[in-house]
Amino acid sequence: MKCFHWLVGTCACFVLPTGDRVKQKILISLLALAVAGSATWFLRRPHGKAGRAAGGERAPMASPARAAAREGAVVRTVVVQTRPLEETVVATGTVRADESVDLQPEIAGKLVHIHFVEGTRVRAGELLAVLNDAELRASLQRAIFRRELAELKARRILTLIDKGGVPQQDYDIAASELSVLGAEVELIRAQLIRTEVRAPFDGIIGLRSVSEGAQVSPTTRLTTLQDVRHVKIDFSVAEKYARVLRPGSRVSFSVAGSTLAYPAEVYAVEPYLDEATRTRLIRARADNPDGTLLPGAFARVTVPVAKLDAAVVIPATAVAAEAGEKSVFVVEHGKARRQIVQTGLRLDESVLVTTGLHAGDEVIVAGTQVVRTGTAVDPAPSPPGQDAKRLKN
């Protein structure tokens, strides 16, 4: 540094007149300060040999994006290919019996006989329970006797009318009385039928709620009857899919505890939308020959809403959401370019791209965090089978 001061001083002597020694000293001091500052900057600059020798300090690491731009980022890519795809939505629903009823007596009385075994199959019309009907049967017998007497009386009067012994009016009265007694007999028989509980359809009897000897009324549930040879699936879909489903549409569903997908066919739809949820209630029917589908089970219904012949599906890791829009990075001429896309159906590990990509585009699926538009990239194709698994519907 002293040599440098001497050199600067010598130069100043040649430049300035001899009498201006004060100015020379000032100039030498300013030049010395400038040189000292420059030397300090040189010793501390990143990647400087002098800096490493003097302090051993490591230069701050460059950001991955800048390093990638200088050296070429190593990324993994896939080439977009189109394939047929059926777009679906998933709805939640409930499994219901094809026919279901709570069995209750029509009149109040004492339960005297139970003819069914819990959990067994019964036929339509089969007698299941009987209430005390002794009084009604006695009334029926009395009404039958009275009807028979009235019938005999009417025949006698009719014979006398033919002989001119009695007026026609007497026969009319007897015939009317006979008709009234006949109607009374039918009324009591109808009341007797109400003391019996019979199966309205084929099905499986549930657990009984009462025992013989219990006093029951029309509000008392004796047991339940379920027809589960077929089941109904009730589910709701959003308003935008309400017009897609109509009677005859095919859906599939699964239930908890089973990995099977059961087919079902829509046979009825509600003619209105629920005002609170803006959804439409759909009802489908499915076969249940082995009885594995139980009423009340939770159903996960898969509803097909569209069928695409050339769908663009890419791994979900390739799509980034930022500022309210979605984008991917495509490789063009060895550099990355950000491409805005619109997505549709989300699959397990992949996503349907509706606009923004075409067959043959090379999309970055791993390493997008280190690239920007214009970044040089070193694409490595995805291992065979890995993205095939991702793109599996």
XYZ file of C-alpha atoms in Angstrom:
393
model
C 0.000 0.000 0.000
C 2.957 2.391 0.777
C 4.378 1.706 -2.669
C 1.017 2.521 -4.124
C 0.983 5.843 -2.188
C 4.455 6.655 -3.499
C 3.366 5.888 -7.032
C 0.295 8.077 -6.717
C 2.370 10.844 -5.165
C 4.907 10.724 -7.990
C 2.157 10.934 -10.551
C 0.630 13.858 -8.736
C 3.973 15.658 -8.687
C 4.151 15.445 -12.398
C 0.605 16.589 -12.799
C 0.497 19.418 -10.244
C 2.938 22.293 -9.995
C 5.609 22.142 -7.340
C 4.115 24.910 -5.248
C 0.804 23.175 -4.835
C 1.980 20.673 -2.215
C -1.207 21.009 -0.184
C -3.325 20.054 -3.150
C -1.019 17.121 -3.827
C -1.512 15.782 -0.314
C -5.286 16.099 -0.557
C -5.340 14.340 -3.910
C -3.081 11.549 -2.614
C -5.383 11.017 0.380
C -8.524 10.817 -1.782
C -6.885 8.401 -4.188
C -5.715 6.250 -1.298
C -9.244 6.043 0.139
C -10.676 5.080 -3.265
C -8.066 2.378 -3.766
C -8.638 0.972 -0.255
C -12.399 0.749 -0.866
C -11.868 -0.961 -4.211
C -9.538 -3.495 -2.630
C -12.055 -4.269 0.130
C -14.823 -4.868 -2.428
C -12.538 -7.076 -4.491
C -11.614 -9.230 -1.477
C -15.287 -9.741 -0.420
C -16.921 -10.278 -3.829
C -18.609 -13.742 -4.457
C -16.458 -16.424 -6.064
C -13.352 -14.131 -5.815
C -10.114 -15.956 -5.239
C -8.871 -13.169 -3.015
C -12.090 -13.333 -0.981
C -11.772 -17.057 -0.450
C -8.130 -16.698 0.497
C -8.712 -13.848 2.905
C -11.870 -14.858 4.768
C -12.835 -18.331 3.566
C -16.422 -17.142 3.209
C -18.765 -19.081 0.891
C -20.687 -17.213 -1.748
C -24.460 -17.123 -1.233
C -26.263 -19.905 -3.131
C -28.090 -18.887 -6.249
C -31.842 -19.626 -6.421
C -32.835 -22.910 -8.091
C -34.582 -21.006 -10.875
C -31.447 -18.912 -11.654
C -29.177 -21.925 -11.469
C -31.550 -23.803 -13.760
C -31.585 -20.899 -16.217
C -27.744 -20.926 -16.437
C -27.106 -24.675 -16.426
C -30.352 -26.254 -17.780
C -32.848 -27.638 -15.221
C -33.276 -31.382 -14.994
C -37.016 -32.076 -15.144
C -39.263 -35.036 -15.813
C -41.791 -34.798 -18.623
C -44.584 -36.689 -20.326
C -45.810 -36.391 -23.889
C -49.524 -35.649 -24.042
C -51.607 -38.399 -25.624
C -55.361 -38.463 -26.064
C -57.561 -41.385 -25.134
C -61.255 -42.164 -24.669
C -62.598 -41.118 -21.287
C -65.968 -41.199 -19.600
C -66.424 -38.184 -17.366
C -68.222 -39.037 -14.148
C -69.341 -37.406 -10.927
C -69.757 -39.068 -7.557
C -72.911 -38.641 -5.489
C -73.900 -39.995 -2.102
C -77.077 -41.957 -1.629
C -78.970 -44.488 0.441
C -79.954 -48.081 -0.285
C -83.644 -48.795 0.288
C -85.730 -51.938 0.077
C -87.819 -52.388 -3.051
C -90.876 -52.644 -0.781
C -90.948 -51.924 2.950
C -93.738 -51.675 5.521
C -94.311 -51.575 9.267
C -96.927 -54.188 10.089
C -99.625 -52.780 12.404
C -103.130 -54.012 13.311
C -106.125 -52.170 11.901
C -108.103 -52.252 15.183
C -107.354 -52.275 18.897
C -107.499 -55.546 20.817
C -105.613 -58.362 22.436
C -102.956 -60.161 20.366
C -103.775 -63.855 20.741
C -101.702 -65.566 18.023
C -98.372 -64.874 16.284
C -97.838 -67.098 13.262
C -94.483 -65.884 11.943
C -90.843 -66.586 12.804
C -88.508 -63.604 12.891
C -86.105 -63.288 9.979
C -87.930 -65.748 7.716
C -89.372 -65.260 4.253
C -93.164 -65.084 3.907
C -95.554 -65.046 0.983
C -98.083 -62.386 0.082
C -101.384 -63.041 1.918
C -99.810 -65.291 4.547
C -101.418 -64.961 8.021
C -98.948 -63.411 10.455
C -100.940 -62.462 13.574
C -104.495 -62.617 14.958
C -106.297 -60.411 17.479
C -109.059 -61.617 19.794
C -112.113 -62.064 17.543
C -114.445 -64.157 19.760
C -117.078 -61.421 20.109
C -117.154 -60.716 16.398
C -117.506 -64.390 15.558
C -120.462 -64.682 17.908
C -122.075 -61.634 16.325
C -121.485 -63.162 12.904
C -123.209 -66.394 13.894
C -126.215 -64.513 15.233
C -126.456 -62.434 12.072
C -126.331 -65.576 9.935
C -129.203 -67.144 11.892
C -131.301 -64.003 11.568
C -130.621 -63.870 7.854
C -131.655 -67.507 7.405
C -134.936 -66.863 9.262
C -135.648 -63.801 7.141
C -134.936 -65.804 4.001
C -137.423 -68.513 5.066
C -140.049 -65.883 5.851
C -139.630 -64.259 2.455
C -140.095 -67.605 0.656
C -143.328 -68.316 2.549
C -144.764 -64.909 1.755
C -143.837 -65.356 -1.893
C -145.814 -68.635 -1.951
C -148.851 -66.970 -0.407
C -148.688 -64.125 -2.910
C -148.951 -66.629 -5.749
C -152.157 -67.945 -4.137
C -153.480 -64.447 -3.466
C -153.410 -64.883 0.293
C -151.217 -61.840 1.186
C -150.611 -58.475 -0.433
C -147.423 -57.700 -2.357
C -146.431 -55.186 0.295
C -145.750 -57.912 2.864
C -143.296 -59.609 0.512
C -141.502 -56.358 -0.197
C -140.982 -55.771 3.525
C -139.669 -59.316 4.046
C -137.301 -59.041 1.080
C -135.899 -55.732 2.383
C -135.328 -57.206 5.828
C -133.484 -60.138 4.231
C -131.178 -57.737 2.352
C -130.378 -55.779 5.529
C -129.466 -58.935 7.444
C -127.281 -60.066 4.523
C -125.388 -56.757 4.612
C -124.961 -57.116 8.377
C -123.306 -60.490 7.879
C -120.869 -59.013 5.367
C -120.074 -56.129 7.728
C -119.162 -58.485 10.572
C -117.020 -60.574 8.237
C -115.173 -57.427 7.187
C -114.576 -56.614 10.847
C -113.211 -60.110 11.395
C -110.727 -59.608 8.557
C -109.425 -56.532 10.379
C -108.464 -58.710 13.349
C -105.940 -60.513 11.141
C -102.534 -59.242 10.050
C -101.416 -60.697 6.721
C -98.324 -60.122 4.559
C -99.083 -57.553 1.833
C -96.223 -58.841 -0.388
C -93.438 -61.401 -0.493
C -90.568 -60.457 1.786
C -88.508 -61.106 4.892
C -90.025 -60.602 8.332
C -88.056 -58.461 10.763
C -87.844 -58.664 14.528
C -91.178 -58.606 16.364
C -91.857 -55.846 18.862
C -94.667 -57.464 20.892
C -95.603 -60.818 22.375
C -98.813 -62.826 22.467
C -101.265 -61.453 25.023
C -100.255 -57.835 24.513
C -102.889 -55.151 24.079
C -102.249 -53.483 20.729
C -103.739 -50.603 18.739
C -103.460 -49.294 15.171
C -100.334 -47.367 16.235
C -98.523 -50.460 17.552
C -95.793 -51.839 15.280
C -95.777 -55.619 15.396
C -92.797 -56.105 13.070
C -91.458 -55.028 9.668
C -91.571 -56.622 6.247
C -88.877 -55.960 3.619
C -88.681 -57.107 0.022
C -84.944 -57.034 -0.780
C -84.837 -59.142 -3.940
C -84.393 -55.746 -5.578
C -83.191 -52.550 -3.932
C -83.655 -48.866 -4.646
C -80.858 -46.309 -4.529
C -81.859 -42.733 -3.739
C -79.249 -40.067 -4.505
C -79.082 -36.399 -5.471
C -77.123 -34.661 -8.237
C -76.264 -30.995 -8.717
C -78.422 -28.757 -10.862
C -76.009 -28.729 -13.821
C -76.248 -32.531 -14.075
C -80.004 -32.694 -13.439
C -80.864 -33.019 -17.133
C -78.282 -35.713 -17.803
C -80.090 -38.427 -15.863
C -83.447 -39.702 -17.018
C -85.320 -43.023 -16.777
C -83.174 -45.680 -18.407
C -79.803 -44.067 -17.557
C -77.184 -46.451 -16.180
C -75.186 -45.750 -13.004
C -73.031 -47.793 -10.657
C -72.620 -47.717 -6.891
C -70.645 -49.246 -4.067
C -71.350 -49.715 -0.364
C -69.173 -49.659 2.723
C -67.334 -52.893 3.414
C -67.346 -54.020 -0.206
C -65.091 -53.267 -3.166
C -67.669 -54.403 -5.714
C -69.362 -51.953 -8.075
C -73.040 -52.758 -8.534
C -74.906 -51.693 -11.693
C -78.218 -49.888 -11.376
C -80.756 -48.300 -13.701
C -82.546 -45.017 -13.103
C -86.314 -45.477 -13.253
C -87.706 -42.336 -11.623
C -86.645 -38.709 -11.001
C -88.197 -35.927 -8.985
C -89.800 -33.304 -11.280
C -88.299 -30.407 -9.270
C -85.069 -29.153 -7.665
C -84.608 -28.859 -3.936
C -84.603 -25.125 -3.179
C -82.123 -25.413 -0.314
C -79.448 -27.488 -2.069
C -80.320 -26.979 -5.762
C -80.140 -30.720 -6.298
C -82.473 -33.220 -7.919
C -83.447 -36.491 -6.268
C -82.881 -39.557 -8.455
C -84.042 -43.121 -7.799
C -82.456 -46.183 -9.380
C -83.108 -49.900 -8.987
C -80.605 -52.752 -8.732
C -80.868 -56.529 -8.444
C -80.022 -58.100 -5.100
C -80.396 -61.851 -5.610
C -78.014 -62.859 -2.820
C -79.324 -60.294 -0.326
C -75.926 -58.674 0.324
C -77.280 -55.150 -0.191
C -79.056 -54.077 2.978
C -81.638 -51.283 3.220
C -80.276 -48.207 4.935
C -76.697 -48.700 3.708
C -74.639 -45.715 2.544
C -74.113 -45.763 -1.233
C -71.381 -44.047 -3.246
C -72.947 -43.566 -6.669
C -70.865 -42.980 -9.806
C -72.825 -41.060 -12.409
C -71.545 -40.796 -16.028
C -72.137 -37.279 -17.340
C -70.110 -37.161 -20.568
C -68.133 -39.432 -22.881
C -65.002 -38.022 -24.553
C -63.362 -39.723 -27.530
C -60.060 -37.772 -27.323
C -59.481 -36.654 -23.751
C -56.233 -34.999 -22.624
C -55.277 -36.372 -19.205
C -52.022 -35.443 -17.442
C -50.609 -36.079 -13.943
C -52.041 -33.712 -11.372
C -48.520 -32.727 -10.263
C -48.048 -30.866 -13.543
C -50.845 -28.386 -12.824
C -50.218 -25.319 -10.674
C -52.887 -22.899 -9.451
C -51.913 -19.254 -9.094
C -53.841 -15.985 -9.086
C -57.116 -17.700 -9.860
C -55.859 -19.549 -12.932
C -54.256 -22.918 -13.631
C -51.151 -23.478 -15.696
C -48.563 -26.034 -16.744
C -45.034 -25.797 -18.163
C -44.453 -27.199 -21.633
C -41.070 -27.781 -23.259
C -40.451 -26.053 -26.584
C -37.019 -25.995 -28.257
C -35.306 -26.984 -25.014
C -36.916 -24.214 -22.948
C -39.866 -24.091 -20.572
C -42.962 -22.084 -21.366
C -45.877 -21.424 -19.037
C -49.209 -22.430 -20.569
C -52.619 -21.463 -19.129
C -55.040 -24.423 -19.056
C -58.543 -25.226 -17.959
C -59.233 -28.474 -16.143
C -62.258 -30.681 -15.724
C -62.646 -34.059 -14.110
C -60.177 -34.890 -11.322
C -59.123 -38.533 -11.220
C -57.099 -40.292 -8.513
C -53.679 -38.855 -9.451
C -54.422 -37.156 -12.745
C -56.636 -34.443 -14.154
C -58.563 -33.854 -17.369
C -57.398 -30.792 -19.327
C -60.228 -29.312 -21.373
C -58.333 -26.445 -23.056
C -54.702 -25.373 -23.423
C -52.978 -28.635 -24.393
C -52.924 -30.840 -27.472
C -51.646 -34.272 -28.337
C -47.865 -34.258 -28.715
C -47.170 -31.443 -26.230
C -44.346 -32.239 -23.796
C -45.434 -31.301 -20.268
C -43.178 -30.997 -17.222
C -44.555 -33.181 -14.426
C -41.671 -32.955 -11.922
C -39.267 -30.071 -11.335
C -41.679 -27.241 -12.100
C -40.543 -25.398 -8.969
C -37.141 -24.615 -10.502
C -38.254 -23.381 -13.914
C -39.734 -20.220 -15.334
C -40.705 -19.192 -18.827
C -37.532 -19.229 -20.891
C -35.602 -21.532 -18.542
C -33.394 -24.005 -20.372
C -34.381 -27.524 -19.345
C -32.946 -30.984 -19.637
C -36.077 -33.149 -19.922
C -36.002 -36.752 -18.748
C -38.982 -38.866 -19.859
C -41.091 -40.415 -17.104
C -40.307 -44.064 -16.305
C -42.634 -46.427 -18.191
C -45.547 -47.532 -16.070
C -45.269 -44.806 -13.454
C -47.292 -42.215 -15.313
C -49.393 -44.952 -16.823
C -50.481 -45.628 -13.272
C -51.091 -41.925 -12.707
C -53.182 -41.667 -15.836
C -55.216 -44.730 -15.044
C -58.854 -43.793 -14.837
